[in-house]
Short mmCIF file of C-alpha atoms and ligand atoms in Angstrom, two decimals:
data_model
loop_
_atom_site.label_atom_id
_atom_site.label_comp_id
_atom_site.label_asym_id
_atom_site.label_seq_id
_atom_site.Cartn_x
_atom_site.Cartn_y
_atom_site.Cartn_z
CA UNK A 1 25.46 11.57 3.02
CA UNK A 2 23.89 8.17 3.42
CA UNK A 3 20.21 8.20 2.53
CA UNK A 4 17.88 6.39 4.92
CA UNK A 5 14.64 5.60 3.20
CA UNK A 6 11.46 5.28 5.28
CA UNK A 7 8.84 5.93 2.64
CA UNK A 8 8.06 2.50 1.24
CA UNK A 9 4.35 3.26 1.03
CA UNK A 10 5.20 5.94 -1.56
CA UNK A 11 7.40 3.70 -3.66
CA UNK A 12 10.19 1.15 -3.37
CA UNK A 13 13.44 0.44 -5.14
CA UNK A 14 13.53 -2.22 -7.84
CA UNK A 15 15.46 -4.99 -6.15
CA UNK A 16 18.35 -6.60 -7.97
CA UNK A 17 16.76 -9.96 -8.63
CA UNK A 18 13.78 -8.22 -10.21
CA UNK A 19 15.92 -5.92 -12.34
CA UNK A 20 18.09 -8.80 -13.57
CA UNK A 21 15.02 -10.70 -14.66
CA UNK A 22 13.77 -7.67 -16.61
CA UNK A 23 16.92 -6.65 -18.50
CA UNK A 24 16.82 -9.29 -21.27
CA UNK A 25 13.36 -8.05 -22.26
CA UNK A 26 14.82 -4.63 -23.06
CA UNK A 27 17.76 -6.12 -24.95
CA UNK A 28 17.66 -9.34 -26.95
CA UNK A 29 14.08 -10.44 -26.10
CA UNK A 30 12.24 -7.41 -27.43
CA UNK A 31 9.72 -9.23 -29.61
CA UNK A 32 6.11 -8.10 -29.69
CA UNK A 33 4.07 -10.73 -27.81
CA UNK A 34 1.46 -10.62 -30.59
CA UNK A 35 3.99 -11.61 -33.27
CA UNK A 36 3.94 -15.20 -34.45
CA UNK A 37 7.67 -15.78 -34.89
CA UNK A 38 9.71 -17.24 -32.07
CA UNK A 39 10.87 -13.92 -30.63
CA UNK A 40 7.25 -12.90 -30.21
CA UNK A 41 6.38 -16.23 -28.65
CA UNK A 42 9.20 -15.80 -26.12
CA UNK A 43 7.66 -12.52 -24.96
CA UNK A 44 4.21 -14.07 -24.85
CA UNK A 45 5.49 -16.95 -22.74
CA UNK A 46 7.20 -14.55 -20.32
CA UNK A 47 3.92 -12.71 -19.83
CA UNK A 48 2.02 -15.89 -19.09
CA UNK A 49 4.65 -17.03 -16.59
CA UNK A 50 4.43 -13.66 -14.84
CA UNK A 51 0.64 -13.96 -14.78
CA UNK A 52 0.94 -17.23 -12.88
CA UNK A 53 3.25 -15.60 -10.32
CA UNK A 54 0.89 -12.70 -9.71
CA UNK A 55 -2.05 -15.09 -9.42
CA UNK A 56 -0.14 -17.25 -6.95
CA UNK A 57 0.48 -14.30 -4.62
CA UNK A 58 -3.27 -13.70 -4.20
CA UNK A 59 -4.49 -17.26 -4.91
CA UNK A 60 -6.52 -16.45 -8.03
CA UNK A 61 -6.59 -18.26 -11.34
CA UNK A 62 -4.01 -16.88 -13.80
CA UNK A 63 -6.74 -16.09 -16.33
CA UNK A 64 -8.30 -13.74 -13.79
CA UNK A 65 -5.26 -11.40 -13.89
CA UNK A 66 -5.13 -8.42 -16.29
CA UNK A 67 -1.95 -6.37 -16.58
CA UNK A 68 -2.41 -2.58 -16.52
CA UNK A 69 -0.21 0.51 -16.54
CA UNK A 70 -0.35 1.11 -12.76
CA UNK A 71 -2.42 0.70 -9.64
CA UNK A 72 -4.39 3.81 -10.53
CA UNK A 73 -5.30 2.34 -13.90
CA UNK A 74 -6.48 -0.86 -12.23
CA UNK A 75 -8.71 1.19 -9.94
CA UNK A 76 -10.06 3.29 -12.81
CA UNK A 77 -10.68 0.24 -14.97
CA UNK A 78 -12.73 -1.64 -12.45
CA UNK A 79 -14.74 1.27 -11.04
CA UNK A 80 -15.65 2.68 -14.45
CA UNK A 81 -15.82 -0.76 -16.02
CA UNK A 82 -18.32 -2.15 -13.53
CA UNK A 83 -20.32 1.08 -13.46
CA UNK A 84 -20.77 1.32 -17.22
CA UNK A 85 -21.41 -2.39 -17.62
CA UNK A 86 -24.18 -2.41 -15.02
CA UNK A 87 -25.80 0.99 -15.42
CA UNK A 88 -29.05 -0.59 -16.56
CA UNK A 89 -29.15 -2.57 -13.34
CA UNK A 90 -28.34 0.34 -11.07
CA UNK A 91 -26.25 3.43 -10.65
CA UNK A 92 -25.24 3.35 -7.00
CA UNK A 93 -21.71 2.75 -5.72
CA UNK A 94 -20.46 2.43 -2.15
CA UNK A 95 -16.92 3.30 -1.14
CA UNK A 96 -15.24 4.91 1.87
CA UNK A 97 -14.23 8.49 2.54
CA UNK A 98 -10.58 7.62 2.99
CA UNK A 99 -9.76 5.74 -0.19
CA UNK A 100 -6.81 6.56 -2.41
CA UNK A 101 -7.46 9.42 -4.90
CA UNK A 102 -7.47 6.84 -7.72
CA UNK A 103 -10.77 5.58 -6.26
CA UNK A 104 -12.19 8.84 -4.89
CA UNK A 105 -11.61 10.91 -8.02
CA UNK A 106 -12.89 8.15 -10.29
CA UNK A 107 -16.08 8.02 -8.24
CA UNK A 108 -16.40 11.79 -8.43
CA UNK A 109 -16.19 11.64 -12.22
CA UNK A 110 -18.93 9.00 -12.26
CA UNK A 111 -21.09 11.30 -10.14
CA UNK A 112 -20.99 13.85 -12.96
CA UNK A 113 -22.31 11.10 -15.26
CA UNK A 114 -25.43 10.27 -13.29
CA UNK A 115 -24.04 7.72 -10.84
CA UNK A 116 -24.63 8.08 -7.12
CA UNK A 117 -21.85 7.37 -4.64
CA UNK A 118 -22.08 6.79 -0.89
CA UNK A 119 -18.82 7.54 0.93
CA UNK A 120 -18.81 5.56 4.16
CA UNK A 121 -17.29 7.24 7.18
CA UNK A 122 -14.61 5.46 9.16
CA UNK A 123 -14.17 5.34 12.92
CA UNK A 124 -11.28 6.98 14.78
CA UNK A 125 -8.93 4.10 14.05
CA UNK A 126 -9.87 4.07 10.38
CA UNK A 127 -12.25 1.12 10.18
CA UNK A 128 -15.33 1.10 8.00
CA UNK A 129 -18.43 0.63 10.15
CA UNK A 130 -20.14 -2.56 9.08
CA UNK A 131 -23.56 -1.38 10.24
CA UNK A 132 -23.21 1.73 8.13
CA UNK A 133 -22.25 -0.38 5.13
CA UNK A 134 -25.37 -2.55 5.54
CA UNK A 135 -27.53 0.56 5.80
CA UNK A 136 -26.00 2.08 2.68
CA UNK A 137 -26.91 -0.86 0.44
CA UNK A 138 -29.82 -0.18 -1.93
CA UNK A 139 -31.61 -2.10 -4.66
CA UNK A 140 -29.60 -0.26 -7.27
CA UNK A 141 -26.16 -0.74 -5.65
CA UNK A 142 -23.84 -2.28 -8.24
CA UNK A 143 -20.40 -2.00 -6.64
CA UNK A 144 -18.73 -1.82 -3.25
CA UNK A 145 -15.08 -0.73 -3.27
CA UNK A 146 -13.20 -0.63 0.03
CA UNK A 147 -9.42 -0.55 0.25
CA UNK A 148 -7.65 -3.51 1.83
CA UNK A 149 -5.14 -1.45 3.81
CA UNK A 150 -4.82 2.31 4.00
CA UNK A 151 -1.75 3.98 2.50
CA UNK A 152 -1.41 6.62 5.21
CA UNK A 153 -2.28 4.94 8.49
CA UNK A 154 -2.03 1.27 7.48
CA UNK A 155 -5.44 0.23 8.82
CA UNK A 156 -6.44 -3.21 7.53
CA UNK A 157 -10.18 -3.46 6.90
CA UNK A 158 -12.38 -6.44 7.83
CA UNK A 159 -12.32 -7.50 4.18
CA UNK A 160 -13.82 -10.96 4.61
CA UNK A 161 -16.85 -9.52 6.39
CA UNK A 162 -17.35 -6.79 3.77
CA UNK A 163 -17.04 -9.37 0.97
CA UNK A 164 -19.63 -11.55 2.69
CA UNK A 165 -22.13 -8.72 2.88
CA UNK A 166 -21.54 -7.79 -0.76
CA UNK A 167 -22.12 -11.41 -1.77
CA UNK A 168 -25.34 -11.61 0.25
CA UNK A 169 -26.76 -8.77 -1.83
CA UNK A 170 -25.17 -9.94 -5.08
CA UNK A 171 -23.05 -6.79 -5.38
CA UNK A 172 -19.56 -6.82 -6.92
CA UNK A 173 -16.86 -6.25 -4.29
CA UNK A 174 -13.58 -4.62 -5.29
CA UNK A 175 -10.63 -3.85 -3.03
CA UNK A 176 -7.65 -1.59 -3.68
CA UNK A 177 -4.89 -3.81 -2.29
CA UNK A 178 -1.95 -1.78 -3.59
CA UNK A 179 -0.61 -1.34 -0.03
CA UNK A 180 -1.62 -4.73 1.28
CA UNK A 181 -0.31 -6.97 -1.50
CA UNK A 182 3.07 -8.40 -0.69
CA UNK A 183 2.90 -7.01 2.85
CA UNK A 184 0.26 -9.29 4.34
CA UNK A 185 -1.23 -12.59 3.12
CA UNK A 186 -4.11 -12.24 0.66
CA UNK A 187 -6.25 -15.10 -0.57
CA UNK A 188 -8.99 -13.81 -2.86
CA UNK A 189 -10.79 -17.15 -2.91
CA UNK A 190 -10.91 -17.57 0.84
CA UNK A 191 -11.80 -13.92 1.43
CA UNK A 192 -14.45 -13.85 -1.30
CA UNK A 193 -12.99 -10.89 -3.19
CA UNK A 194 -14.42 -10.26 -6.68
CA UNK A 195 -11.85 -7.75 -7.90
CA UNK A 196 -8.53 -6.40 -6.61
CA UNK A 197 -5.93 -3.82 -7.67
CA UNK A 198 -2.19 -4.09 -7.14
CA UNK A 199 0.88 -2.19 -8.32
CA UNK A 200 4.50 -3.08 -9.11
CA UNK A 201 6.39 -0.17 -7.59
CA UNK A 202 4.97 -0.65 -4.10
CA UNK A 203 6.40 -4.16 -3.87
CA UNK A 204 9.99 -3.75 -5.12
CA UNK A 205 8.98 -4.00 -8.77
CA UNK A 206 9.14 -1.29 -11.44
CA UNK A 207 6.94 1.77 -11.81
CA UNK A 208 4.43 1.82 -14.64
CA UNK A 209 3.03 -1.66 -14.20
CA UNK A 210 -0.02 -2.83 -12.30
CA UNK A 211 -2.46 -5.68 -12.28
CA UNK A 212 -6.17 -6.09 -11.86
CA UNK A 213 -7.71 -9.32 -10.66
CA UNK A 214 -11.31 -9.86 -11.71
CA UNK A 215 -13.06 -13.07 -10.77
CA UNK A 216 -14.18 -15.15 -13.73
CA UNK A 217 -17.83 -14.49 -14.53
CA UNK A 218 -17.74 -10.80 -13.63
CA UNK A 219 -18.06 -8.59 -16.67
CA UNK A 220 -16.68 -5.09 -17.04
CA UNK A 221 -16.20 -2.54 -19.81
CA UNK A 222 -12.66 -1.88 -20.91
CA UNK A 223 -10.99 1.46 -20.32
CA UNK A 224 -8.52 1.54 -23.23
CA UNK A 225 -9.64 0.81 -26.78
CA UNK A 226 -7.36 -0.61 -29.43
CA UNK A 227 -5.88 -4.06 -30.02
CA UNK A 228 -6.99 -7.31 -28.47
CA UNK A 229 -4.34 -7.61 -25.78
CA UNK A 230 -5.23 -8.92 -22.31
CA UNK A 231 -8.24 -10.91 -23.49
CA UNK A 232 -9.50 -7.81 -25.24
CA UNK A 233 -9.74 -5.98 -21.92
CA UNK A 234 -6.71 -3.68 -22.09
CA UNK A 235 -5.39 -2.54 -25.45
CA UNK A 236 -1.77 -1.60 -26.02
CA UNK A 237 1.40 -3.56 -26.68
CA UNK A 238 2.28 -5.19 -23.40
CA UNK A 239 4.97 -3.73 -21.13
CA UNK A 240 6.79 -7.05 -21.27
CA UNK A 241 9.78 -6.10 -19.12
CA UNK A 242 7.50 -4.45 -16.57
CA UNK A 243 5.24 -7.48 -16.49
CA UNK A 244 8.22 -9.78 -16.00
CA UNK A 245 9.42 -7.51 -13.19
CA UNK A 246 6.03 -7.50 -11.50
CA UNK A 247 5.89 -11.28 -11.74
CA UNK A 248 9.30 -11.64 -10.12
CA UNK A 249 8.41 -9.11 -7.40
CA UNK A 250 5.26 -11.12 -6.59
CA UNK A 251 7.19 -14.38 -6.52
CA UNK A 252 9.76 -12.95 -4.09
CA UNK A 253 7.11 -11.27 -1.94
CA UNK A 254 5.24 -14.55 -1.69
CA UNK A 255 8.33 -16.55 -0.83
CA UNK A 256 9.51 -14.14 1.89
CA UNK A 257 6.17 -12.96 3.21
CA UNK A 258 6.45 -14.28 6.77
CA UNK A 259 10.06 -13.18 7.27
CA UNK A 260 9.38 -9.75 5.81
CA UNK A 261 6.31 -9.20 7.95
CA UNK A 262 8.27 -10.15 11.05
CA UNK A 263 11.17 -7.90 10.09
CA UNK A 264 8.97 -4.87 9.37
CA UNK A 265 6.88 -5.35 12.49
CA UNK A 266 9.91 -5.60 14.74
CA UNK A 267 11.43 -2.42 13.28
CA UNK A 268 8.11 -0.61 13.58
CA UNK A 269 7.49 -1.71 17.15
CA UNK A 270 11.05 -0.83 18.16
CA UNK A 271 10.59 2.60 16.54
CA UNK A 272 7.32 3.23 18.38
CA UNK A 273 8.73 2.17 21.74
CA UNK A 274 11.77 4.40 21.27
CA UNK A 275 9.64 7.38 20.27
CA UNK A 276 7.35 6.86 23.21
CA UNK A 277 10.31 6.71 25.54
CA UNK A 278 12.16 9.71 24.14
CA UNK A 279 9.61 12.21 22.84
CA UNK A 280 6.87 13.80 24.93
CA UNK A 281 3.34 14.27 23.66
CA UNK A 282 3.12 12.02 20.60
CA UNK A 283 -0.05 10.50 19.18
CA UNK A 284 -0.22 7.33 17.09
CA UNK A 285 -2.78 7.57 14.30
CA UNK A 286 -4.71 4.43 13.36
CA UNK A 287 -5.10 1.04 14.93
CA UNK A 288 -2.27 -0.84 16.57
CA UNK A 289 -3.63 -4.36 16.01
CA UNK A 290 -5.02 -4.42 12.47
CA UNK A 291 -2.27 -2.46 10.86
CA UNK A 292 0.28 -3.02 8.10
CA UNK A 293 3.47 -4.29 9.74
CA UNK A 294 5.73 -1.55 8.37
CA UNK A 295 3.50 1.48 8.96
CA UNK A 296 3.81 4.13 11.67
CA UNK A 297 1.87 7.39 11.52
CA UNK A 298 2.43 9.86 14.32
CA UNK A 299 1.25 13.35 15.22
CA UNK A 300 3.55 15.70 17.10
CA UNK A 301 1.36 18.51 18.48
CA UNK A 302 2.97 21.91 18.07
CA UNK A 303 5.24 20.78 15.24
CA UNK A 304 4.80 21.84 11.62
CA UNK A 305 4.82 18.65 9.55
CA UNK A 306 6.44 20.22 6.52
CA UNK A 307 9.25 21.74 8.57
CA UNK A 308 9.72 18.35 10.19
CA UNK A 309 10.11 16.67 6.79
CA UNK A 310 12.57 19.26 5.52
CA UNK A 311 14.67 18.97 8.67
CA UNK A 312 14.68 15.18 8.37
CA UNK A 313 15.64 15.48 4.71
CA UNK A 314 18.63 17.60 5.71
CA UNK A 315 19.79 14.57 7.71
CA UNK A 316 19.32 12.23 4.77
CA UNK A 317 16.02 10.83 6.04
CA UNK A 318 13.17 10.26 3.58
CA UNK A 319 9.73 10.19 5.19
CA UNK A 320 6.37 11.62 4.39
CA UNK A 321 3.50 13.62 5.77
CA UNK A 322 0.24 11.91 5.02
CA UNK A 323 0.79 10.52 1.55
CA UNK A 324 3.03 11.35 -1.37
CA UNK A 325 -0.06 11.97 -3.48
CA UNK A 326 -1.25 14.89 -1.36
CA UNK A 327 2.08 16.60 -0.83
CA UNK A 328 2.46 19.98 -2.44
CA UNK A 329 -0.98 20.98 -1.23
CA UNK A 330 -1.35 22.55 2.20
CA UNK A 331 -4.74 20.94 2.68
CA UNK A 332 -4.71 18.47 5.56
CA UNK A 333 -4.75 14.81 4.59
CA UNK A 334 -8.30 13.59 3.87
CA UNK A 335 -7.40 10.35 5.63
CA UNK A 336 -6.34 12.02 8.87
CA UNK A 337 -9.36 14.32 8.70
CA UNK A 338 -11.66 11.33 8.22
CA UNK A 339 -10.42 9.72 11.44
CA UNK A 340 -11.22 12.93 13.28
CA UNK A 341 -7.91 14.77 13.51
CA UNK A 342 -8.07 18.56 13.64
CA UNK A 343 -6.38 20.49 10.84
CA UNK A 344 -3.55 21.41 13.20
CA UNK A 345 -2.96 17.85 14.33
CA UNK A 346 -3.20 16.51 10.76
CA UNK A 347 -0.61 19.05 9.66
CA UNK A 348 1.77 17.94 12.40
CA UNK A 349 1.89 14.33 11.25
CA UNK A 350 4.65 12.09 10.02
CA UNK A 351 4.36 8.80 8.14
CA UNK A 352 7.20 6.34 8.46
CA UNK A 353 6.95 3.19 6.34
CA UNK A 354 9.68 0.62 6.79
CA UNK A 355 11.03 -1.69 4.11
CA UNK A 356 13.08 -4.82 3.61
CA UNK A 357 16.45 -3.08 3.54
CA UNK A 358 15.93 -1.05 6.75
CA UNK A 359 17.91 -2.05 9.83
CA UNK A 360 17.72 -1.43 13.56
CA UNK A 361 20.64 0.94 13.17
CA UNK A 362 18.56 2.96 10.66
CA UNK A 363 15.83 3.23 13.27
CA UNK A 364 18.30 4.46 15.89
CA UNK A 365 19.50 7.13 13.49
CA UNK A 366 15.91 8.13 12.74
CA UNK A 367 14.88 8.34 16.40
CA UNK A 368 17.95 10.32 17.39
CA UNK A 369 17.33 12.94 14.71
CA UNK A 370 13.58 12.98 15.22
CA UNK A 371 14.08 13.79 18.93
CA UNK A 372 16.37 16.70 18.17
CA UNK A 373 14.22 18.13 15.38
CA UNK A 374 10.93 17.87 17.27
CA UNK A 375 12.50 19.58 20.28
CA UNK A 376 13.96 22.33 18.09
CA UNK A 377 10.69 22.96 16.24
CA UNK A 378 8.69 23.06 19.44
CA UNK A 379 10.83 25.88 20.82
C1 LIG B 1 0.14 3.90 -4.68
C2 LIG B 1 -1.30 3.57 -4.54
C3 LIG B 1 -2.14 3.55 -5.65
C4 LIG B 1 -1.67 3.95 -7.02
O1 LIG B 1 -0.76 3.06 -7.58
P1 LIG B 1 0.14 3.58 -8.81
O2 LIG B 1 0.78 2.36 -9.34
O3 LIG B 1 1.11 4.56 -8.23
O4 LIG B 1 -0.80 4.23 -9.77
C5 LIG B 1 -3.45 3.19 -5.47
N1 LIG B 1 -3.92 2.85 -4.27
C6 LIG B 1 -3.14 2.84 -3.16
C7 LIG B 1 -3.71 2.42 -1.87
C8 LIG B 1 -1.81 3.20 -3.26
O5 LIG B 1 -1.04 3.20 -2.18
#
């Protein structure tokens, strides 16, 4: 059976051009970048070229990019790194209640170590309330971390405004942009972002590689002790092939950004219009305007979300309820709860995230099966 993949927010395939760029670094170019002989220098050069490509995607300086093991590591590094570096200045952190677990759980750990965390609520479309943010700021606030775009409902936050407020109070502003990077334009200089996390496997690069941008002049403690790699900020022999793959993925994402956005948005809008036309009683979760182009999150009252997924899977359709990270637990998604959905409604939700390789014909197949399954499950 042909597999139709609609779960690009969970992960993506490594596209061919990326893979081809990586292969030589597993085979003949396996030198350690710290070695002085030419094979080592070849690896070192590949890393620095990839760094430029990542920097170009977000308009930072290359020397503001640190390679990490994943998006989660980038989040951990900056939250813990800023907290521990500044604990003499203050111990208060502001984030939102619907961040990725890599942020939420890291903050919870810090709370056991004497830090205080304010979790901002979001409104029913998933936006942080700016007034609430202003009110949460204290003299001892050292970090604000608000995600760029949400992984479940795709809401894009007013990042420029949040960054402006952080700057006014001289507080470091970090954003988890793992979902946003490569999907919408990001310019850290123009937006005033101090630190940003991104990940390879969400943008058609490999798993196990991430990057952290930290503006020059901002100091943070390192997470992993050892050698002096990554300007002494992240020990461990570099994942050269992964870094090369991430660089290539960023280069391609940057080059095709407009076309990809248009493609994803047209598939998504076609999907939504078809669903609206063909299925009764459906609710769209999140905002329609400030939303990632490829994201649709729907609730089907009276339908069990897990049964829906399993029935779709039987038809070769990969989709998700809430997020991949929370599957396996029967707890309703913390994101859907935070925008005010009841437990029942949250547990009757479906996330569809479109990707480059999806076609209109894929959407037709999806809608056709979705109609049948929803009708069956509602009986
Ligand atoms: C996937 C994801 C992460 C984690 O990235 P990994 O590379 O899988 O560790 C963090 N934040 C958001 C918003 C994500 O979607």
